JSON list of C-alpha atoms in Angstrom, two decimals:
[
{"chain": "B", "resi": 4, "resn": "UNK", "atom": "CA", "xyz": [3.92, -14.33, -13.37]},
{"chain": "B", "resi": 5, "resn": "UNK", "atom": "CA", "xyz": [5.06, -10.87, -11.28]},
{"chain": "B", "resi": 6, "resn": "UNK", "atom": "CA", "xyz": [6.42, -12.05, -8.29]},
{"chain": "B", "resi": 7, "resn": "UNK", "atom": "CA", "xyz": [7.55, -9.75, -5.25]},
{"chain": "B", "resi": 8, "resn": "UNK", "atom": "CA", "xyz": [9.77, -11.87, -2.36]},
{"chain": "B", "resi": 9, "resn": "UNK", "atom": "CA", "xyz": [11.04, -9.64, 0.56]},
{"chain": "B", "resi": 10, "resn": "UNK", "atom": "CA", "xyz": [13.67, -10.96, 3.26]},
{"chain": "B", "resi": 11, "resn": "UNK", "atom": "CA", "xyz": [16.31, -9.97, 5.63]},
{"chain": "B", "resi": 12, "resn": "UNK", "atom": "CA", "xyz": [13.54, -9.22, 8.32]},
{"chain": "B", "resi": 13, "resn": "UNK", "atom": "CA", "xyz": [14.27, -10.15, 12.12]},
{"chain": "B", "resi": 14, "resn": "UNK", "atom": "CA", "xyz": [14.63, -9.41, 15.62]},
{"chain": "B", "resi": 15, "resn": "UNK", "atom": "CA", "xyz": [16.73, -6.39, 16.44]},
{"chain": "B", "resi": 16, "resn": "UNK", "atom": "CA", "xyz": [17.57, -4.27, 19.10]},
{"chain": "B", "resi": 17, "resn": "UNK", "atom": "CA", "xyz": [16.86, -0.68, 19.17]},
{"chain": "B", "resi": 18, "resn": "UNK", "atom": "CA", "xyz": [19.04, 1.40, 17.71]},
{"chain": "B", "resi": 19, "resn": "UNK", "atom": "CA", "xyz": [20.93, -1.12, 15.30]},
{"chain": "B", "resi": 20, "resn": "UNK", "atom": "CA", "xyz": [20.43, -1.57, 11.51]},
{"chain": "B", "resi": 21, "resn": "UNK", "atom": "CA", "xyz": [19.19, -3.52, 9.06]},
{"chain": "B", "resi": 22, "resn": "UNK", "atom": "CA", "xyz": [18.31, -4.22, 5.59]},
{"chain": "B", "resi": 23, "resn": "UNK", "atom": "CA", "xyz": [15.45, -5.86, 3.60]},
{"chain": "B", "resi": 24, "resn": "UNK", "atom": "CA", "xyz": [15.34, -6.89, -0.27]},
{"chain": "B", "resi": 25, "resn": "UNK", "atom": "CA", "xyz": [12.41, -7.59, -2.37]},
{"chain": "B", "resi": 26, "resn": "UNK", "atom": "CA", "xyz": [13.12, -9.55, -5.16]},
{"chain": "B", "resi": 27, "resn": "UNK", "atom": "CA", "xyz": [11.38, -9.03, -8.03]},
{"chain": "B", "resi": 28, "resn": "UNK", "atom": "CA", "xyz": [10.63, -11.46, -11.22]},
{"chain": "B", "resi": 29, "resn": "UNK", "atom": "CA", "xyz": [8.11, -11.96, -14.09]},
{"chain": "B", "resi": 30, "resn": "UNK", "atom": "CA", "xyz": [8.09, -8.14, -15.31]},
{"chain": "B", "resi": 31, "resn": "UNK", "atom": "CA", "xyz": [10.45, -5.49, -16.44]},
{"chain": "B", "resi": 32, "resn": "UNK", "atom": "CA", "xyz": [11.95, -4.68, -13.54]},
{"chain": "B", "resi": 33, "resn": "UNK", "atom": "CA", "xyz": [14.28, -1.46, -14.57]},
{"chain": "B", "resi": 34, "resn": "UNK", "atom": "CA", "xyz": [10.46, 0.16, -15.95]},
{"chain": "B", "resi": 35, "resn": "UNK", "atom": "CA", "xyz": [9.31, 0.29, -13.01]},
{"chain": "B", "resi": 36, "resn": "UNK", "atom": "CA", "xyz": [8.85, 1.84, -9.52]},
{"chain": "B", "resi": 37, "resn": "UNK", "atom": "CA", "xyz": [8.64, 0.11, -6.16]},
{"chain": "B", "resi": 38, "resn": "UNK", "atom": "CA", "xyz": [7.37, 1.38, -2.70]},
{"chain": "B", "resi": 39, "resn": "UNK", "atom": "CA", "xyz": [7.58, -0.29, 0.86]},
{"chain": "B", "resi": 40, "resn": "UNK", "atom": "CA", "xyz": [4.48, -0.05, 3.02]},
{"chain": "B", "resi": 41, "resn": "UNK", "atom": "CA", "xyz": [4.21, -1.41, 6.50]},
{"chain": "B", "resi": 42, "resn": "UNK", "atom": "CA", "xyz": [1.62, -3.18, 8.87]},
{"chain": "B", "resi": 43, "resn": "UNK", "atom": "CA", "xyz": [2.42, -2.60, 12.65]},
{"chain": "B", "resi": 44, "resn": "UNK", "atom": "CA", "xyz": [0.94, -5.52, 14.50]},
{"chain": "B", "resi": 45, "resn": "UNK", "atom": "CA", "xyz": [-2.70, -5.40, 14.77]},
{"chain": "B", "resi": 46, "resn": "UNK", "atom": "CA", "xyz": [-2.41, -2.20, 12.68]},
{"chain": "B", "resi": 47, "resn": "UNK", "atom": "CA", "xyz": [-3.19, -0.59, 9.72]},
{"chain": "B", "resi": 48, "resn": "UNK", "atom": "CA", "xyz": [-1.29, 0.39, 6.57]},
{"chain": "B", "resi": 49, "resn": "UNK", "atom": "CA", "xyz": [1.40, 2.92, 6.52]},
{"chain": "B", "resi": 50, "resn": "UNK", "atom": "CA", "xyz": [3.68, 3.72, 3.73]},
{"chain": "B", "resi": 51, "resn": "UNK", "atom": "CA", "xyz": [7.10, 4.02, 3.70]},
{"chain": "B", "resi": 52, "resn": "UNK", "atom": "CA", "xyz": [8.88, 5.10, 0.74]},
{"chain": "B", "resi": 53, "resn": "UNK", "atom": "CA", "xyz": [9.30, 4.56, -2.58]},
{"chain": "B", "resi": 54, "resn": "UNK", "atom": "CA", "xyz": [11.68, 5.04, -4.92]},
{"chain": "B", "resi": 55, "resn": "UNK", "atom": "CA", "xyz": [11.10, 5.95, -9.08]},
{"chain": "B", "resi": 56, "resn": "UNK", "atom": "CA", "xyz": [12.68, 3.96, -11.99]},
{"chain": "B", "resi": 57, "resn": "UNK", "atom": "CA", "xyz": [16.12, 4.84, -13.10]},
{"chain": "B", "resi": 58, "resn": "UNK", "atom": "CA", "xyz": [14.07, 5.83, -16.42]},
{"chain": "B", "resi": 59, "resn": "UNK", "atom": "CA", "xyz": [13.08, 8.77, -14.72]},
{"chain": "B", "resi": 60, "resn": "UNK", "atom": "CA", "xyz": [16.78, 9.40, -12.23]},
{"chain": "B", "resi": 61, "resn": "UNK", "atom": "CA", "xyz": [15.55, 6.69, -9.51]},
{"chain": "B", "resi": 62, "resn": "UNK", "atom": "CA", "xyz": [14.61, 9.70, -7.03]},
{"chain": "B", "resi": 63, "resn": "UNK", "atom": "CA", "xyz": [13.45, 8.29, -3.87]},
{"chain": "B", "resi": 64, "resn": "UNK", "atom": "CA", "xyz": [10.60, 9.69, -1.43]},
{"chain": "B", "resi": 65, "resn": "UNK", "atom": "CA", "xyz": [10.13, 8.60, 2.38]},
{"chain": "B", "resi": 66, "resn": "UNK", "atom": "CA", "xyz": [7.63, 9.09, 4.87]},
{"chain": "B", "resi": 67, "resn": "UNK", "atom": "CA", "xyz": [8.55, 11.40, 7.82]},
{"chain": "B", "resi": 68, "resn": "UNK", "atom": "CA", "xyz": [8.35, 8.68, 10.70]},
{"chain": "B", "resi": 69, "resn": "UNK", "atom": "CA", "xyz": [12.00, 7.15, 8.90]},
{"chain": "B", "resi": 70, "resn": "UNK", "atom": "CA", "xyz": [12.99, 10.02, 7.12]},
{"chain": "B", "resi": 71, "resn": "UNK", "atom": "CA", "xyz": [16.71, 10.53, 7.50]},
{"chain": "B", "resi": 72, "resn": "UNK", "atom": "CA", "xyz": [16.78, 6.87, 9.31]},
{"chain": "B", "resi": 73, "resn": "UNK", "atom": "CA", "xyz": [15.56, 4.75, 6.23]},
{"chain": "B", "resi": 74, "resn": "UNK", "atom": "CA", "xyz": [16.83, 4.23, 2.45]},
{"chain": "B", "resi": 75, "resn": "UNK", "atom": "CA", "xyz": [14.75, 2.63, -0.54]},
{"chain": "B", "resi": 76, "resn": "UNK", "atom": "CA", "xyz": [17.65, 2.12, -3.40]},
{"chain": "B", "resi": 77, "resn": "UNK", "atom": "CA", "xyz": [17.69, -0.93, -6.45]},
{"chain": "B", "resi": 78, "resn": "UNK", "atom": "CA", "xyz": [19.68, -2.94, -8.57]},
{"chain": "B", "resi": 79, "resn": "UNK", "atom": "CA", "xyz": [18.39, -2.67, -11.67]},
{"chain": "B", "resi": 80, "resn": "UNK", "atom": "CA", "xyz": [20.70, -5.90, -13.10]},
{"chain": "B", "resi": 81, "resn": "UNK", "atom": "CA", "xyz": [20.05, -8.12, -10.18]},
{"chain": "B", "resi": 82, "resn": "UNK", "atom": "CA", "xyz": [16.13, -7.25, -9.88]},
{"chain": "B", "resi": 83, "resn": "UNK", "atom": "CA", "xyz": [16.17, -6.10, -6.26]},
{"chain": "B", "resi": 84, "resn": "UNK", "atom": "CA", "xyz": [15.26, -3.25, -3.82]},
{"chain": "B", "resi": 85, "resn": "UNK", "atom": "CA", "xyz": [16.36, -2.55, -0.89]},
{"chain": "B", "resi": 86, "resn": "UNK", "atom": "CA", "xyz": [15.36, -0.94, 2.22]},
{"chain": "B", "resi": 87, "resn": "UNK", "atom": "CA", "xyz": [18.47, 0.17, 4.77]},
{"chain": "B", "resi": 88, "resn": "UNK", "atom": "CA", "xyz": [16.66, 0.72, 7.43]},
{"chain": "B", "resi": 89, "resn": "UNK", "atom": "CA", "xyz": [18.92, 2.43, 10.20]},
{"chain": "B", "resi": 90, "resn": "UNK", "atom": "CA", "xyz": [18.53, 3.58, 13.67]},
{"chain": "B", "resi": 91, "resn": "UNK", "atom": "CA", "xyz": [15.73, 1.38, 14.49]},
{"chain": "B", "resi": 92, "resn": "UNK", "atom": "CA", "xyz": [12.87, 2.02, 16.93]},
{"chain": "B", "resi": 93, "resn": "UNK", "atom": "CA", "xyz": [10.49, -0.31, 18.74]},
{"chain": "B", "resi": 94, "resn": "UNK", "atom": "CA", "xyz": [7.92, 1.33, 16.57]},
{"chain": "B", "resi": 95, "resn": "UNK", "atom": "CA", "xyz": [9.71, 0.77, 13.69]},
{"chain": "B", "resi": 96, "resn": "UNK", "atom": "CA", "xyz": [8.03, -3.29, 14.56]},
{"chain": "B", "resi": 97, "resn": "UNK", "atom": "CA", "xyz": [5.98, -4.19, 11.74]},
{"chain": "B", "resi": 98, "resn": "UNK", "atom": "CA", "xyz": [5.57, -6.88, 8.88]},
{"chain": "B", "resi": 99, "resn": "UNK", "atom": "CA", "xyz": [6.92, -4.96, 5.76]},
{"chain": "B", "resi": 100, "resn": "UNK", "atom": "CA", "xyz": [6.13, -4.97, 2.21]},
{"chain": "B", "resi": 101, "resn": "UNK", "atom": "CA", "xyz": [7.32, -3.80, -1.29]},
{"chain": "B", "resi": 102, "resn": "UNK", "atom": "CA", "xyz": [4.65, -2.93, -3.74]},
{"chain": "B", "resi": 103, "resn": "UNK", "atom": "CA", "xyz": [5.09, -2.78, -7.42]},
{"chain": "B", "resi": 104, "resn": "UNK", "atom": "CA", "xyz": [4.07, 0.98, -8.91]},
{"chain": "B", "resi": 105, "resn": "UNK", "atom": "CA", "xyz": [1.95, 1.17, -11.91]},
{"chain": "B", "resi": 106, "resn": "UNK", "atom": "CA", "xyz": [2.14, 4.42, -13.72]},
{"chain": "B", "resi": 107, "resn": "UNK", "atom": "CA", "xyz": [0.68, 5.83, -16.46]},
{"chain": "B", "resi": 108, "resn": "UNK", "atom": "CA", "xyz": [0.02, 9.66, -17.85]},
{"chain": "B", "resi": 109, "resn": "UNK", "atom": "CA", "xyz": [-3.64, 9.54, -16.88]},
{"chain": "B", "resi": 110, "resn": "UNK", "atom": "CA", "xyz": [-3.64, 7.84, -13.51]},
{"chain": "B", "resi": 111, "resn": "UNK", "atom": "CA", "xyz": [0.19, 9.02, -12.55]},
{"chain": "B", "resi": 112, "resn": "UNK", "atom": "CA", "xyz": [2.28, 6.61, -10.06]},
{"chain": "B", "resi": 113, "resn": "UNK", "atom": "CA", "xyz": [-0.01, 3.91, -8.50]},
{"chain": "B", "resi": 114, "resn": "UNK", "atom": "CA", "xyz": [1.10, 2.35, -5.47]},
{"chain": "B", "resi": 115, "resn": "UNK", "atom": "CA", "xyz": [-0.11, -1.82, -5.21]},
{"chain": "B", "resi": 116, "resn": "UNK", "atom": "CA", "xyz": [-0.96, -3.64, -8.27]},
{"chain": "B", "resi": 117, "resn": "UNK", "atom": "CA", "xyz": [1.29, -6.30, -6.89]},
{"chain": "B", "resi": 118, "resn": "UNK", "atom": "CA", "xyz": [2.25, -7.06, -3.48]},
{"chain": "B", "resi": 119, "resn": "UNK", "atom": "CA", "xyz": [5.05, -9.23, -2.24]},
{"chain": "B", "resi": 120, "resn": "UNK", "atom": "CA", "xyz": [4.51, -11.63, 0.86]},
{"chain": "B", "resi": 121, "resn": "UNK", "atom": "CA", "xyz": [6.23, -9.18, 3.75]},
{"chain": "B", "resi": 122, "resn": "UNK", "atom": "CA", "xyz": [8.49, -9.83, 6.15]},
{"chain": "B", "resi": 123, "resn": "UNK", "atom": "CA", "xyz": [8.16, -9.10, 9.95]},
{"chain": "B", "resi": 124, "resn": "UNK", "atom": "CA", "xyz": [10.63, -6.61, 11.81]},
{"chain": "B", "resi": 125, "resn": "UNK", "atom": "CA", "xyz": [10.81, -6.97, 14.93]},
{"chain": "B", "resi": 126, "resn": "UNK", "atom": "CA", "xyz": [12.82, -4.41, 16.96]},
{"chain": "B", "resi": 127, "resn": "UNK", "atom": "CA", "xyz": [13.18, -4.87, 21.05]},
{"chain": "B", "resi": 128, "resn": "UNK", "atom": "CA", "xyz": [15.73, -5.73, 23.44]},
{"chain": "Z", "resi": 13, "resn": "UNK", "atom": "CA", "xyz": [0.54, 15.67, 4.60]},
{"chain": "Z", "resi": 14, "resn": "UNK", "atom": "CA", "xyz": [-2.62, 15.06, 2.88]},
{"chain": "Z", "resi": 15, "resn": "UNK", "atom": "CA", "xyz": [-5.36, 13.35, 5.77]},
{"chain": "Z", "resi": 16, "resn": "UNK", "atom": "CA", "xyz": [-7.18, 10.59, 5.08]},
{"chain": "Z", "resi": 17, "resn": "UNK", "atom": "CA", "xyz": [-10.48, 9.89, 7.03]},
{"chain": "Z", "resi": 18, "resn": "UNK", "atom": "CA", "xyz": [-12.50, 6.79, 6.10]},
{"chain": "Z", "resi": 19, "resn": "UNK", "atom": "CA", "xyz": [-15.90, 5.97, 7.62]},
{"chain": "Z", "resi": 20, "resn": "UNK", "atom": "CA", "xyz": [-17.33, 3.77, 9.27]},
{"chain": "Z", "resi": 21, "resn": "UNK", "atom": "CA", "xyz": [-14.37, 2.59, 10.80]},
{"chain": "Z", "resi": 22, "resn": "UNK", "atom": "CA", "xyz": [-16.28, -0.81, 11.08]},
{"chain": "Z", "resi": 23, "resn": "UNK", "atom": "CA", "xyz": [-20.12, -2.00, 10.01]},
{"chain": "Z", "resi": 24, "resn": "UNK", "atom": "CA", "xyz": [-21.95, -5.24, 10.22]},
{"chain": "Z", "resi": 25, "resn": "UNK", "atom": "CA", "xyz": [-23.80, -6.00, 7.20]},
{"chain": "Z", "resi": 26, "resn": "UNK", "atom": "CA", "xyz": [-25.71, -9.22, 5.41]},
{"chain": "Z", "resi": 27, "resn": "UNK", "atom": "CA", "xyz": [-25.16, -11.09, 2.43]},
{"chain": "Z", "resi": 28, "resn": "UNK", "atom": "CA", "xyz": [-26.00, -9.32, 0.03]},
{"chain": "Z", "resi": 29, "resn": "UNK", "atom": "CA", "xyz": [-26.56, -5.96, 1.12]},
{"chain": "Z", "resi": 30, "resn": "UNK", "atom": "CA", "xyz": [-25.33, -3.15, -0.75]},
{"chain": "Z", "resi": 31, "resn": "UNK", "atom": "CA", "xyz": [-22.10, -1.88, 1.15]},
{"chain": "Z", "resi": 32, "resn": "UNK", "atom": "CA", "xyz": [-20.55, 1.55, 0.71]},
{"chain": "Z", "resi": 33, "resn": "UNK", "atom": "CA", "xyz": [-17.66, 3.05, 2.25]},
{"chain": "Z", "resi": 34, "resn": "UNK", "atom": "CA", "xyz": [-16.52, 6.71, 2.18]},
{"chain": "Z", "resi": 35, "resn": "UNK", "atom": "CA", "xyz": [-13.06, 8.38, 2.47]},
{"chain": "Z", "resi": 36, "resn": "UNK", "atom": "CA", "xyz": [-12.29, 11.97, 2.39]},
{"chain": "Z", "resi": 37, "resn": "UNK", "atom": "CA", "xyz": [-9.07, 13.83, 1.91]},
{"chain": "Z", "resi": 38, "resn": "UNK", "atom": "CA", "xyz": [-8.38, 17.25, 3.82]},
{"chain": "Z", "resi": 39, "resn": "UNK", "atom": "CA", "xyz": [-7.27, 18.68, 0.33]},
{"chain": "Z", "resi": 40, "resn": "UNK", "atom": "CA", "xyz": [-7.86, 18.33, -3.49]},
{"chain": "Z", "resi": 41, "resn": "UNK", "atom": "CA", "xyz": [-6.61, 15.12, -4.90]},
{"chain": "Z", "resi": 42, "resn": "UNK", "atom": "CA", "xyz": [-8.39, 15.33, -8.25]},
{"chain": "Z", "resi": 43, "resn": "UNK", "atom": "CA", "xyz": [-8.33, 10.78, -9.10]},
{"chain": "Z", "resi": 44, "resn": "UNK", "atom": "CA", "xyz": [-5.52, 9.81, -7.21]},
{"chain": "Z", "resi": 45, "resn": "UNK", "atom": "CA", "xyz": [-6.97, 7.72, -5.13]},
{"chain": "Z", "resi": 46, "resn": "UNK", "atom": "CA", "xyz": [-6.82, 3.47, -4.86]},
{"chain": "Z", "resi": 47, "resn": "UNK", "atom": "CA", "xyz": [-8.60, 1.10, -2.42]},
{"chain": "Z", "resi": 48, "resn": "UNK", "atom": "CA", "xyz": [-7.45, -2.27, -1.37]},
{"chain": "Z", "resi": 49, "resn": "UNK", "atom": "CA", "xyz": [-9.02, -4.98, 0.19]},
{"chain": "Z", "resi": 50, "resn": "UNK", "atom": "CA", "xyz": [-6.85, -7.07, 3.07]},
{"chain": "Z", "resi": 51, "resn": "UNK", "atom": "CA", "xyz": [-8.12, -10.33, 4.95]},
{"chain": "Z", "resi": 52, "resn": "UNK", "atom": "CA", "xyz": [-6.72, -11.79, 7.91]},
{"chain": "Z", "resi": 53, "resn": "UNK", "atom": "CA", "xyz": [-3.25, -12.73, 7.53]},
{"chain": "Z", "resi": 54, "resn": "UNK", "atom": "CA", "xyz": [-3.30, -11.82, 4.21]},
{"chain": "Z", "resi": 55, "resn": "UNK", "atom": "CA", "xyz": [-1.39, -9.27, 1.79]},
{"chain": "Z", "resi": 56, "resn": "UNK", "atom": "CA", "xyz": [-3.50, -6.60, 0.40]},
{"chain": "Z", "resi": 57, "resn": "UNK", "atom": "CA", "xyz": [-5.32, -6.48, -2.67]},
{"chain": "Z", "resi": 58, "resn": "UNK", "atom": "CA", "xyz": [-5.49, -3.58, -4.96]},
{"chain": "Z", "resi": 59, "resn": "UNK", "atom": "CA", "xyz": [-9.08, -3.32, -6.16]},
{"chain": "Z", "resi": 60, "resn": "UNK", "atom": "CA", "xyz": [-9.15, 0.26, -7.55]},
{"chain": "Z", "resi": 61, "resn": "UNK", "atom": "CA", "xyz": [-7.02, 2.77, -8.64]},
{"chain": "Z", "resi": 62, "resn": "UNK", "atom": "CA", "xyz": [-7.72, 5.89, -10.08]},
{"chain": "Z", "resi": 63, "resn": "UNK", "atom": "CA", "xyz": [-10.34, 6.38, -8.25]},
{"chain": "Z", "resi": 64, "resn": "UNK", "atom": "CA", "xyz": [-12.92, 4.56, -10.74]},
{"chain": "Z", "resi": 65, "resn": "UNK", "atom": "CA", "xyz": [-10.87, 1.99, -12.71]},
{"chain": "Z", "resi": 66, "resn": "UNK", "atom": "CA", "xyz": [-11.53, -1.61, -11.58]},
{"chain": "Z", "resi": 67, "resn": "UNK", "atom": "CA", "xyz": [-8.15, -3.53, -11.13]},
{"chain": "Z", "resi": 68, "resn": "UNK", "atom": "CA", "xyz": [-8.38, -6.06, -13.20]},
{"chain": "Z", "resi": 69, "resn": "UNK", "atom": "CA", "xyz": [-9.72, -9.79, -12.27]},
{"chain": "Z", "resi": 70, "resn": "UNK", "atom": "CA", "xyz": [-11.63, -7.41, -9.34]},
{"chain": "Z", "resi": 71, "resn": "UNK", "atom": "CA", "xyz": [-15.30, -8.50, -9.76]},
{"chain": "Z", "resi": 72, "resn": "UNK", "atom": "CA", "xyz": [-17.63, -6.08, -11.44]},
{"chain": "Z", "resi": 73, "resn": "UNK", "atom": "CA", "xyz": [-19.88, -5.74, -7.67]},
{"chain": "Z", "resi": 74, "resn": "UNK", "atom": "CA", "xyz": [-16.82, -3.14, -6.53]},
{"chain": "Z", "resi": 75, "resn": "UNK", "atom": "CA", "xyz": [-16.84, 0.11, -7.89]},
{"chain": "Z", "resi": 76, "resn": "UNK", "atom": "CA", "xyz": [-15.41, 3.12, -6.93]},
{"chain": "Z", "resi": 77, "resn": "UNK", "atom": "CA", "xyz": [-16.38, 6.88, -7.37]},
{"chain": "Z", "resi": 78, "resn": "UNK", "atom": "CA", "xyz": [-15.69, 10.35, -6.63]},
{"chain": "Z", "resi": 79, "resn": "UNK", "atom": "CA", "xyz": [-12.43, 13.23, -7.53]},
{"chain": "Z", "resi": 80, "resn": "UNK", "atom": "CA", "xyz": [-11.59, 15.99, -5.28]},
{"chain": "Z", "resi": 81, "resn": "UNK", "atom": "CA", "xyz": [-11.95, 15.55, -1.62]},
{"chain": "Z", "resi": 82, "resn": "UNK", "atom": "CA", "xyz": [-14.77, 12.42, -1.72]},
{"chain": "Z", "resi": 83, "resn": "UNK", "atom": "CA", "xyz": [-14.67, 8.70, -2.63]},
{"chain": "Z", "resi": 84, "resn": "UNK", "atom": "CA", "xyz": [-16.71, 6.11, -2.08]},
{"chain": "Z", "resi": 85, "resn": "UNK", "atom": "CA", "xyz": [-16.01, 2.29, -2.62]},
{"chain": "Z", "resi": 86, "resn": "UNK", "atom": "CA", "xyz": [-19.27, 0.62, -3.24]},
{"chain": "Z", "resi": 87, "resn": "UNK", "atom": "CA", "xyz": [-19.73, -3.58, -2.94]},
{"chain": "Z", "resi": 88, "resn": "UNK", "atom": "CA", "xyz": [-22.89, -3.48, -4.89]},
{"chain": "Z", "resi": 89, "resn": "UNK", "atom": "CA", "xyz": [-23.92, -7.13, -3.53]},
{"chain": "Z", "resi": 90, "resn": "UNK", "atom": "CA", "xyz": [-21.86, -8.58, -0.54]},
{"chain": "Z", "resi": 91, "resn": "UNK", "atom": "CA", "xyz": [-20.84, -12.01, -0.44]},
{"chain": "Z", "resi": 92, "resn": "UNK", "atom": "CA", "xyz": [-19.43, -14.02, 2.11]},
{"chain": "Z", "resi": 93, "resn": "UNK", "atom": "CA", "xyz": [-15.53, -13.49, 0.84]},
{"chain": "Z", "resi": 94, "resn": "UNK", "atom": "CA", "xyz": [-16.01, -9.99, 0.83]},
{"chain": "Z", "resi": 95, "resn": "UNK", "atom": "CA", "xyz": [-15.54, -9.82, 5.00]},
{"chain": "Z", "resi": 96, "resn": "UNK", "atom": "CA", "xyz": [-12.38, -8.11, 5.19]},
{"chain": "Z", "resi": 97, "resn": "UNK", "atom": "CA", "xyz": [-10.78, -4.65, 5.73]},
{"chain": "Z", "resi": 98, "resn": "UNK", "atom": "CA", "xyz": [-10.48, -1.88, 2.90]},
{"chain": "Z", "resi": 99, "resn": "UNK", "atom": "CA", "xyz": [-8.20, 1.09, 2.75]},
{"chain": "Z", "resi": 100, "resn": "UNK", "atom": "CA", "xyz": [-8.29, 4.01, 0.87]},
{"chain": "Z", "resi": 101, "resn": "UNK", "atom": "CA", "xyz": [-4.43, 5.63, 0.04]},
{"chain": "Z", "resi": 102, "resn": "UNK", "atom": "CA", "xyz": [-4.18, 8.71, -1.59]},
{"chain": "Z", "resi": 103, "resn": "UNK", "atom": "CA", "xyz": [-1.55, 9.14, -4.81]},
{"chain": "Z", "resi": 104, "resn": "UNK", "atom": "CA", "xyz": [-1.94, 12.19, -5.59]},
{"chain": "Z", "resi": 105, "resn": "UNK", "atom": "CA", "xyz": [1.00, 13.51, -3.34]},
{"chain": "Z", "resi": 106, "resn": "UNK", "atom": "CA", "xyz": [3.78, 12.30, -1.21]},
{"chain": "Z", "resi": 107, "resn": "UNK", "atom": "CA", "xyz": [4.02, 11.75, 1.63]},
{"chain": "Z", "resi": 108, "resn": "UNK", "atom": "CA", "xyz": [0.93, 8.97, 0.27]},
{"chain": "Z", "resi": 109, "resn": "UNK", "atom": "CA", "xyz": [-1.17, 8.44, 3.03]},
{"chain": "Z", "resi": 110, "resn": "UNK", "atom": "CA", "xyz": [-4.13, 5.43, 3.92]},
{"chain": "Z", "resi": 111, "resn": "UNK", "atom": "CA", "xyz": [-7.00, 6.21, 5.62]},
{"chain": "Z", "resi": 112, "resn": "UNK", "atom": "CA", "xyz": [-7.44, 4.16, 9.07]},
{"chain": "Z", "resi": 113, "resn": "UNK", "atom": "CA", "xyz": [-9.26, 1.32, 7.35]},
{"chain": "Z", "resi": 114, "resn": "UNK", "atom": "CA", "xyz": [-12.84, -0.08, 7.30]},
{"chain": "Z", "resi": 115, "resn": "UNK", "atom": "CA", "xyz": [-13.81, -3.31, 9.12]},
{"chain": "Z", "resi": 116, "resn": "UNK", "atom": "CA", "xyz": [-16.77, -4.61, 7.23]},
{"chain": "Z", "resi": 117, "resn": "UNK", "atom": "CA", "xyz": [-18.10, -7.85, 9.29]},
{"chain": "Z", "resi": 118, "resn": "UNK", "atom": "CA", "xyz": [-20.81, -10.32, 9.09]},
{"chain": "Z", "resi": 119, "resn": "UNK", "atom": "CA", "xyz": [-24.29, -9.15, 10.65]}
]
């Protein structure tokens, strides 16, 4: 069974750092991609970033709202991402999620065939 | 960054009825385009991708449709557990983007 299990989300003040996992189990993990999306209370969806297979040189792509504040990066041996997420903003508050990427020649990378259970960020003072 | 509009941005419809929701893109995205399906408290739910291709265990009553610039999801009969929110998100580019959402509530 794919599993997805994010942590390491909290309260923070603004300005400070922190970094979630997602913890991945029941597929290949090194084959494939992995992107974070986010859920701002009472919100809708925004992506975040993802961040390709080592298969193909693990390049990573962000969104420009934590571009240059934010960091997807894996451990292919341990089954993780991670998300360093630096520099934090009160609208950076949000429950957030790593999806699994499906990707194929005919349909390319496709974000969400499984979803892990999220984990709220909460940045204030 | 490619913009994604859905509409409505909420209805009220029956059991039943025949439900179709429309996003656009402000540019070509040829296929690349997946809906999901989110509930209260609950993590979203791919049920397309590719514009067309059901996910799998999605019933048969979703479909989806269109390439370029237009999609439509379509709940073909809508039962009670359909009551939720769906979001289109593009693929076909980065940054991805998801339209605002669609609110689809009980009439």
């Amino acid at each position: 069974e794919v599993q997805l299990v994010e942590s390491g989300g909290g309260l923070v003040q603004p300005g400070r750092s922190l970094r979630l996992s997602c913890t991945a189990s029941g597929f290949a993990f090194g084959d494939y991609a992995l992107s974070w999306v986010r859920q701002a209370p009472g919100m809708g969806l925004e992506w975040v970033g993802f961040i390709k297979s080592q298969i193909y040189g693990g390049t990573t792509q962000y969104a420009a709202s934590v571009e240059g504040r934010f960091t997807i990066s894996r451990d292919d041996s341990n089954s993780i991402a991670y998300l360093q997420m630096n520099s934090l903003k009160t609208e950076d508050t949000a429950v957030y999620y790593c999806t699994r990427v499906s990707h194929s020649v005919s349909t390319g990378y496709s974000e969400g065939d499984y979803w892990g259970q999220g984990t709220l960020v909460t940045v204030s003072s | 960054d490619i913009q994604m509009t859905q509409s409505p941005s909420a209805m009220s419809a029956s059991v039943g009825d025949r439900v179709t929701i429309t996003c656009r893109a402000s540019q070509d995205i040829s296929n690349y385009l997946a809906w999901f399906q989110q509930k209260p408290g609950k993590v979203p739910k791919r049920l397309i991708y590719a514009a067309s291709s059901l996910q799998s265990g999605v019933p048969s009553r979703f479909s989806g449709s269109g390439s370029g610039t237009e999609f439509t999801l379509t709940i073909s009969s809508l039962q009670p557990e359909d009551f939720a929110i769906y979001y289109c998100l593009q693929q076909n580019s980065y940054p991805r983007t998801f339209g605002q959402g669609t609110k689809v509530e009980i009439k």
